[in-house]
Structure formats: structure tokens, C-alpha cells
PDB file of C-alpha atoms in Angstrom:
ATOM      1  CA  LEU A   1     -14.077 101.053 236.348  1.00 74.00           C
ATOM      2  CA  GLN A   2     -16.371 103.802 235.250  1.00 81.00           C
ATOM      3  CA  ALA A   3     -19.147 101.286 234.441  1.00 88.00           C
ATOM      4  CA  MET A   4     -18.851  99.948 237.737  1.00 88.00           C
ATOM      5  CA  SER A   5     -19.072 103.344 239.289  1.00 91.00           C
ATOM      6  CA  ARG A   6     -22.264 104.093 237.323  1.00 92.00           C
ATOM      7  CA  MET A   7     -23.837 100.735 238.577  1.00 94.00           C
ATOM      8  CA  ILE A   8     -22.821 101.591 242.279  1.00 94.00           C
ATOM      9  CA  ARG A   9     -24.425 104.979 241.959  1.00 93.00           C
ATOM     10  CA  ARG A  10     -27.708 103.497 240.543  1.00 93.00           C
ATOM     11  CA  ASN A  11     -28.059 100.447 242.470  1.00 94.00           C
ATOM     12  CA  ASN A  12     -29.816 100.846 245.785  1.00 91.00           C
ATOM     13  CA  THR A  13     -30.018  97.428 246.981  1.00 95.00           C
ATOM     14  CA  LEU A  14     -26.593  96.176 246.818  1.00 94.00           C
ATOM     15  CA  GLU A  15     -24.956  96.058 250.261  1.00 96.00           C
ATOM     16  CA  GLU A  16     -21.665  94.160 249.427  1.00 96.00           C
ATOM     17  CA  PHE A  17     -19.302  94.613 246.330  1.00 94.00           C
ATOM     18  CA  SER A  18     -16.027  92.843 245.821  1.00 92.00           C
ATOM     19  CA  LEU A  19     -13.957  92.959 242.612  1.00 85.00           C
ATOM     20  CA  SER A  20     -10.547  91.637 241.877  1.00 82.00           C
ATOM     21  CA  LEU A  21      -9.011  93.320 238.715  1.00 72.00           C
ATOM     22  CA  MET A  22      -6.865  91.266 236.540  1.00 68.00           C
ATOM     23  CA  THR A  23      -3.759  93.253 235.918  1.00 59.00           C
ATOM     24  CA  GLY A  24      -0.895  92.748 233.453  1.00 52.00           C
ATOM     25  CA  SER A  25       2.549  93.865 233.878  1.00 46.00           C
ATOM     26  CA  THR A  26       3.144  97.613 233.497  1.00 49.00           C
ATOM     27  CA  THR A  27       5.682 100.099 233.991  1.00 43.00           C
ATOM     28  CA  SER A  28       3.531 103.091 233.982  1.00 48.00           C
ATOM     29  CA  ASN A  29       2.770 104.891 237.148  1.00 52.00           C
ATOM     30  CA  ASN A  30      -0.182 106.947 235.929  1.00 51.00           C
ATOM     31  CA  HIS A  31      -2.109 108.268 238.902  1.00 51.00           C
ATOM     32  CA  VAL A  32      -4.002 110.628 236.885  1.00 52.00           C
ATOM     33  CA  TYR A  33      -6.215 107.956 235.210  1.00 53.00           C
ATOM     34  CA  GLU A  34      -6.554 106.155 238.546  1.00 71.00           C
ATOM     35  CA  ASP A  35      -7.349 109.386 240.488  1.00 76.00           C
ATOM     36  CA  GLU A  36     -10.231 110.002 237.952  1.00 81.00           C
ATOM     37  CA  CYS A  37     -11.499 106.486 238.491  1.00 82.00           C
ATOM     38  CA  PHE A  38     -11.353 106.752 242.291  1.00 83.00           C
ATOM     39  CA  THR A  39     -13.011 110.080 242.191  1.00 87.00           C
ATOM     40  CA  ASP A  40     -15.905 108.522 240.252  1.00 91.00           C
ATOM     41  CA  ILE A  41     -16.122 105.599 242.670  1.00 90.00           C
ATOM     42  CA  ALA A  42     -16.069 107.776 245.663  1.00 92.00           C
ATOM     43  CA  GLN A  43     -18.645 110.122 244.255  1.00 93.00           C
ATOM     44  CA  SER A  44     -20.797 107.098 243.488  1.00 94.00           C
ATOM     45  CA  LEU A  45     -20.366 105.588 247.104  1.00 94.00           C
ATOM     46  CA  GLY A  46     -21.340 108.900 248.310  1.00 93.00           C
ATOM     47  CA  GLN A  47     -24.657 108.623 246.627  1.00 93.00           C
ATOM     48  CA  ASN A  48     -25.285 104.886 247.503  1.00 94.00           C
ATOM     49  CA  ALA A  49     -27.216 104.508 250.661  1.00 92.00           C
ATOM     50  CA  SER A  50     -27.208 100.725 250.675  1.00 95.00           C
ATOM     51  CA  MET A  51     -23.570  99.807 250.311  1.00 96.00           C
ATOM     52  CA  LYS A  52     -21.969  98.411 253.508  1.00 97.00           C
ATOM     53  CA  GLN A  53     -18.891  96.745 252.189  1.00 96.00           C
ATOM     54  CA  PHE A  54     -16.790  97.704 249.272  1.00 94.00           C
ATOM     55  CA  ARG A  55     -13.639  95.831 248.268  1.00 90.00           C
ATOM     56  CA  LEU A  56     -11.340  96.231 245.216  1.00 83.00           C
ATOM     57  CA  THR A  57      -8.385  93.909 245.002  1.00 78.00           C
ATOM     58  CA  SER A  58      -5.666  93.298 242.201  1.00 71.00           C
ATOM     59  CA  THR A  59      -4.077  90.105 240.970  1.00 65.00           C
ATOM     60  CA  ARG A  60      -0.799  92.056 240.921  1.00 64.00           C
ATOM     61  CA  ALA A  61       0.659  92.788 244.408  1.00 62.00           C
ATOM     62  CA  GLY A  62       0.875  96.478 245.127  1.00 55.00           C
ATOM     63  CA  TRP A  63      -0.989  97.678 242.027  1.00 56.00           C
ATOM     64  CA  PRO A  64      -2.463 100.164 241.777  1.00 57.00           C
ATOM     65  CA  ALA A  65      -1.270 101.739 244.984  1.00 62.00           C
ATOM     66  CA  VAL A  66      -4.049 104.366 245.982  1.00 70.00           C
ATOM     67  CA  SER A  67      -2.503 107.900 245.814  1.00 74.00           C
ATOM     68  CA  SER A  68      -2.881 110.363 248.634  1.00 78.00           C
ATOM     69  CA  LYS A  69      -5.251 112.472 246.435  1.00 82.00           C
ATOM     70  CA  SER A  70      -7.374 109.319 245.973  1.00 81.00           C
ATOM     71  CA  GLN A  71      -7.477 108.588 249.602  1.00 84.00           C
ATOM     72  CA  GLU A  72      -8.672 112.215 250.229  1.00 89.00           C
ATOM     73  CA  PHE A  73     -11.647 111.521 247.826  1.00 90.00           C
ATOM     74  CA  PHE A  74     -12.720 108.605 250.018  1.00 91.00           C
ATOM     75  CA  LEU A  75     -12.400 110.503 253.146  1.00 93.00           C
ATOM     76  CA  ASP A  76     -14.433 113.180 251.801  1.00 95.00           C
ATOM     77  CA  MET A  77     -17.097 110.849 250.689  1.00 95.00           C
ATOM     78  CA  LEU A  78     -17.310 109.328 254.163  1.00 95.00           C
ATOM     79  CA  HIS A  79     -18.149 112.623 255.817  1.00 94.00           C
ATOM     80  CA  HIS A  80     -21.603 112.117 254.077  1.00 93.00           C
ATOM     81  CA  ASN A  81     -21.832 108.427 253.679  1.00 95.00           C
ATOM     82  CA  TYR A  82     -23.366 106.888 256.875  1.00 96.00           C
ATOM     83  CA  THR A  83     -23.816 103.287 255.616  1.00 95.00           C
ATOM     84  CA  LEU A  84     -20.430 102.160 254.399  1.00 96.00           C
ATOM     85  CA  GLU A  85     -18.801 100.156 257.182  1.00 97.00           C
ATOM     86  CA  SER A  86     -15.849  98.570 255.275  1.00 95.00           C
ATOM     87  CA  LEU A  87     -13.712  99.828 252.600  1.00 92.00           C
ATOM     88  CA  PHE A  88     -10.606  97.905 251.157  1.00 88.00           C
ATOM     89  CA  LEU A  89      -8.846  99.463 248.107  1.00 81.00           C
ATOM     90  CA  PHE A  90      -6.022  97.328 246.669  1.00 67.00           C
ATOM     91  CA  ASP A  91      -3.004  97.574 248.763  1.00 60.00           C
ATOM     92  CA  THR A  92      -2.742  98.124 252.583  1.00 52.00           C
ATOM     93  CA  ARG A  93       0.564  99.942 252.225  1.00 54.00           C
ATOM     94  CA  SER A  94      -1.033 103.065 253.089  1.00 54.00           C
ATOM     95  CA  ASN A  95      -2.328 101.905 256.433  1.00 59.00           C
ATOM     96  CA  GLY A  96      -1.230 104.214 259.333  1.00 64.00           C
ATOM     97  CA  THR A  97      -1.391 107.361 257.275  1.00 79.00           C
ATOM     98  CA  GLU A  98      -3.420 110.301 258.748  1.00 86.00           C
ATOM     99  CA  VAL A  99      -5.874 110.013 255.985  1.00 86.00           C
ATOM    100  CA  GLN A 100      -6.241 106.215 256.400  1.00 84.00           C
ATOM    101  CA  LEU A 101      -6.738 106.668 260.044  1.00 89.00           C
ATOM    102  CA  LYS A 102      -9.467 109.165 259.534  1.00 93.00           C
ATOM    103  CA  VAL A 103     -11.195 106.913 256.772  1.00 91.00           C
ATOM    104  CA  ASP A 104     -11.014 103.968 259.383  1.00 93.00           C
ATOM    105  CA  PHE A 105     -12.441 106.384 262.190  1.00 96.00           C
ATOM    106  CA  PHE A 106     -15.582 107.112 259.926  1.00 96.00           C
ATOM    107  CA  LEU A 107     -16.071 103.421 259.068  1.00 96.00           C
ATOM    108  CA  VAL A 108     -16.226 102.705 262.693  1.00 97.00           C
ATOM    109  CA  LEU A 109     -18.624 105.478 263.328  1.00 97.00           C
ATOM    110  CA  ASN A 110     -20.857 103.907 260.643  1.00 97.00           C
ATOM    111  CA  ARG A 111     -20.637 100.668 262.268  1.00 97.00           C
ATOM    112  CA  MET A 112     -21.606 102.052 265.496  1.00 96.00           C
ATOM    113  CA  GLY A 113     -24.775 103.442 264.030  1.00 96.00           C
ATOM    114  CA  ARG A 114     -24.110 106.834 262.739  1.00 96.00           C
ATOM    115  CA  SER A 115     -26.891 106.523 260.243  1.00 95.00           C
ATOM    116  CA  GLN A 116     -29.510 106.176 262.977  1.00 94.00           C
ATOM    117  CA  ILE A 117     -28.656 109.586 264.465  1.00 95.00           C
ATOM    118  CA  VAL A 118     -28.082 111.725 261.391  1.00 92.00           C
ATOM    119  CA  ASP A 119     -31.921 111.434 260.328  1.00 86.00           C
ATOM    120  CA  GLU A 120     -33.851 114.295 261.457  1.00 87.00           C
ATOM    121  CA  ASN A 121     -36.418 111.995 262.855  1.00 93.00           C
ATOM    122  CA  ALA A 122     -33.851 110.353 265.200  1.00 95.00           C
ATOM    123  CA  THR A 123     -35.482 109.741 268.579  1.00 95.00           C
ATOM    124  CA  ARG A 124     -33.656 110.073 271.947  1.00 94.00           C
ATOM    125  CA  GLN A 125     -33.777 106.449 272.140  1.00 95.00           C
ATOM    126  CA  ASP A 126     -31.907 106.256 268.830  1.00 96.00           C
ATOM    127  CA  TRP A 127     -29.121 108.568 270.238  1.00 96.00           C
ATOM    128  CA  LEU A 128     -28.915 106.673 273.456  1.00 95.00           C
ATOM    129  CA  ASP A 129     -28.641 103.142 271.636  1.00 96.00           C
ATOM    130  CA  VAL A 130     -25.757 104.593 269.472  1.00 97.00           C
ATOM    131  CA  ILE A 131     -24.052 106.258 272.586  1.00 96.00           C
ATOM    132  CA  LEU A 132     -24.390 102.822 274.471  1.00 95.00           C
ATOM    133  CA  LYS A 133     -22.974 100.931 271.456  1.00 96.00           C
ATOM    134  CA  SER A 134     -20.107 103.468 271.245  1.00 95.00           C
ATOM    135  CA  GLN A 135     -18.933 103.096 274.728  1.00 93.00           C
ATOM    136  CA  VAL A 136     -16.401 100.564 273.847  1.00 95.00           C
ATOM    137  CA  ASP A 137     -14.514 103.272 271.745  1.00 96.00           C
ATOM    138  CA  LEU A 138     -13.960 106.522 273.532  1.00 96.00           C
ATOM    139  CA  ASN A 139     -13.329 108.447 270.420  1.00 96.00           C
ATOM    140  CA  CYS A 140     -16.613 107.457 268.844  1.00 97.00           C
ATOM    141  CA  LEU A 141     -18.317 108.241 272.083  1.00 96.00           C
ATOM    142  CA  TYR A 142     -16.720 111.604 272.261  1.00 97.00           C
ATOM    143  CA  PHE A 143     -17.735 112.124 268.566  1.00 97.00           C
ATOM    144  CA  PHE A 144     -21.449 111.159 269.063  1.00 96.00           C
ATOM    145  CA  LEU A 145     -21.717 113.149 272.380  1.00 96.00           C
ATOM    146  CA  SER A 146     -20.112 116.231 270.866  1.00 95.00           C
ATOM    147  CA  LEU A 147     -22.866 116.192 268.244  1.00 94.00           C
ATOM    148  CA  ASN A 148     -25.632 116.315 270.865  1.00 93.00           C
ATOM    149  CA  PRO A 149     -24.308 116.912 274.404  1.00 92.00           C
ATOM    150  CA  GLU A 150     -27.740 117.674 275.610  1.00 92.00           C
ATOM    151  CA  ILE A 151     -28.887 114.001 275.127  1.00 91.00           C
ATOM    152  CA  LEU A 152     -27.757 112.882 278.513  1.00 87.00           C
ATOM    153  CA  SER A 153     -29.366 115.726 280.348  1.00 86.00           C
ATOM    154  CA  GLY A 154     -32.227 114.722 282.547  1.00 77.00           C
ATOM    155  CA  LEU A 155     -31.233 111.138 282.853  1.00 69.00           C
ATOM    156  CA  ASN A 156     -31.164 109.596 286.257  1.00 67.00           C
ATOM    157  CA  LEU A 157     -27.663 107.947 286.384  1.00 60.00           C
ATOM    158  CA  PRO A 158     -26.658 105.915 289.291  1.00 65.00           C
ATOM    159  CA  ASP A 159     -24.141 107.353 291.662  1.00 66.00           C
ATOM    160  CA  GLU A 160     -20.920 105.511 291.876  1.00 60.00           C
TER     161      GLU A 160
END
């Protein structure tokens, strides 16, 4: 996984990555090794500005389960990665956890166009495009408006 991590860090054109790991039977539950690998992967994705979809699966159901610590690595990465729109790590048993919900929220923000407005050269039209796109999700709309509340000032909005 470390070689894959280096490739992700260095490749600036790859937009989709999917890998299914062949896993044998094991009785070990060694999250230390897995956490180190996931840390490397999360750091690499944090430096990759082209990856939109990242998927790791396993031939063995439920292995490896992504630890809470590893989930935190990916959440931290998503605070600074504006392009990743889809992230699937092995097993979905962790869905619904607070960390997973936050990860999902940042992925939705990225799909709504967060990368367009974090650029210092973002225009008012860029902001308005993202706000209009995000009106289908009030949490996203609130997030974007809270970043730049003045963006709507001076607009001639119709009276209802």
C-alpha cells in the first residue's frame, strides 16, 4: 500500500482509482500497520489535486475494518482536499458514525464545487454558481454562505 500511496502523491492526472486487495485468512487484528498505511494514503490524497474517486475493496468481507483513528486521518485530509468527491474504504459498517458523516459532508461539498471558491481568484460569479448548485442541500448552502456572507449583498432579489 505504501507504493500505491507514493503513486497517488506523485500522479497529478489520475482522477479515479479503484483497487481490490486479495486477502487471505488472518486472525490478526493489527490496526497499527493499517493505520500507518491509511495515514500514508490520506496524506497522499491530501497532496493530490486531481483525484475525484478513490476506492479500496477487499476480497474478504469485513477486512480490514477501518479504525476510528484511520477515519480521522481521512477527515483531516478532506479539510484541505477540494477535489475528492467519492471515497470508499473497504467496509461500510462504519457508516453513520460521526466521523463518517463529516467525511460524507466534505465529499458533498466537493461535489458542489468547493474547489471553485477556495481559489483566491474566485469571482463573485463562481461563488454564486456554487451557492445556486448547493441550494438542494441546506447544510452545504449554510456552509458556503458562512464562508462569505457578503456575497449576496447588493443582489436584486425578487420579492415573494
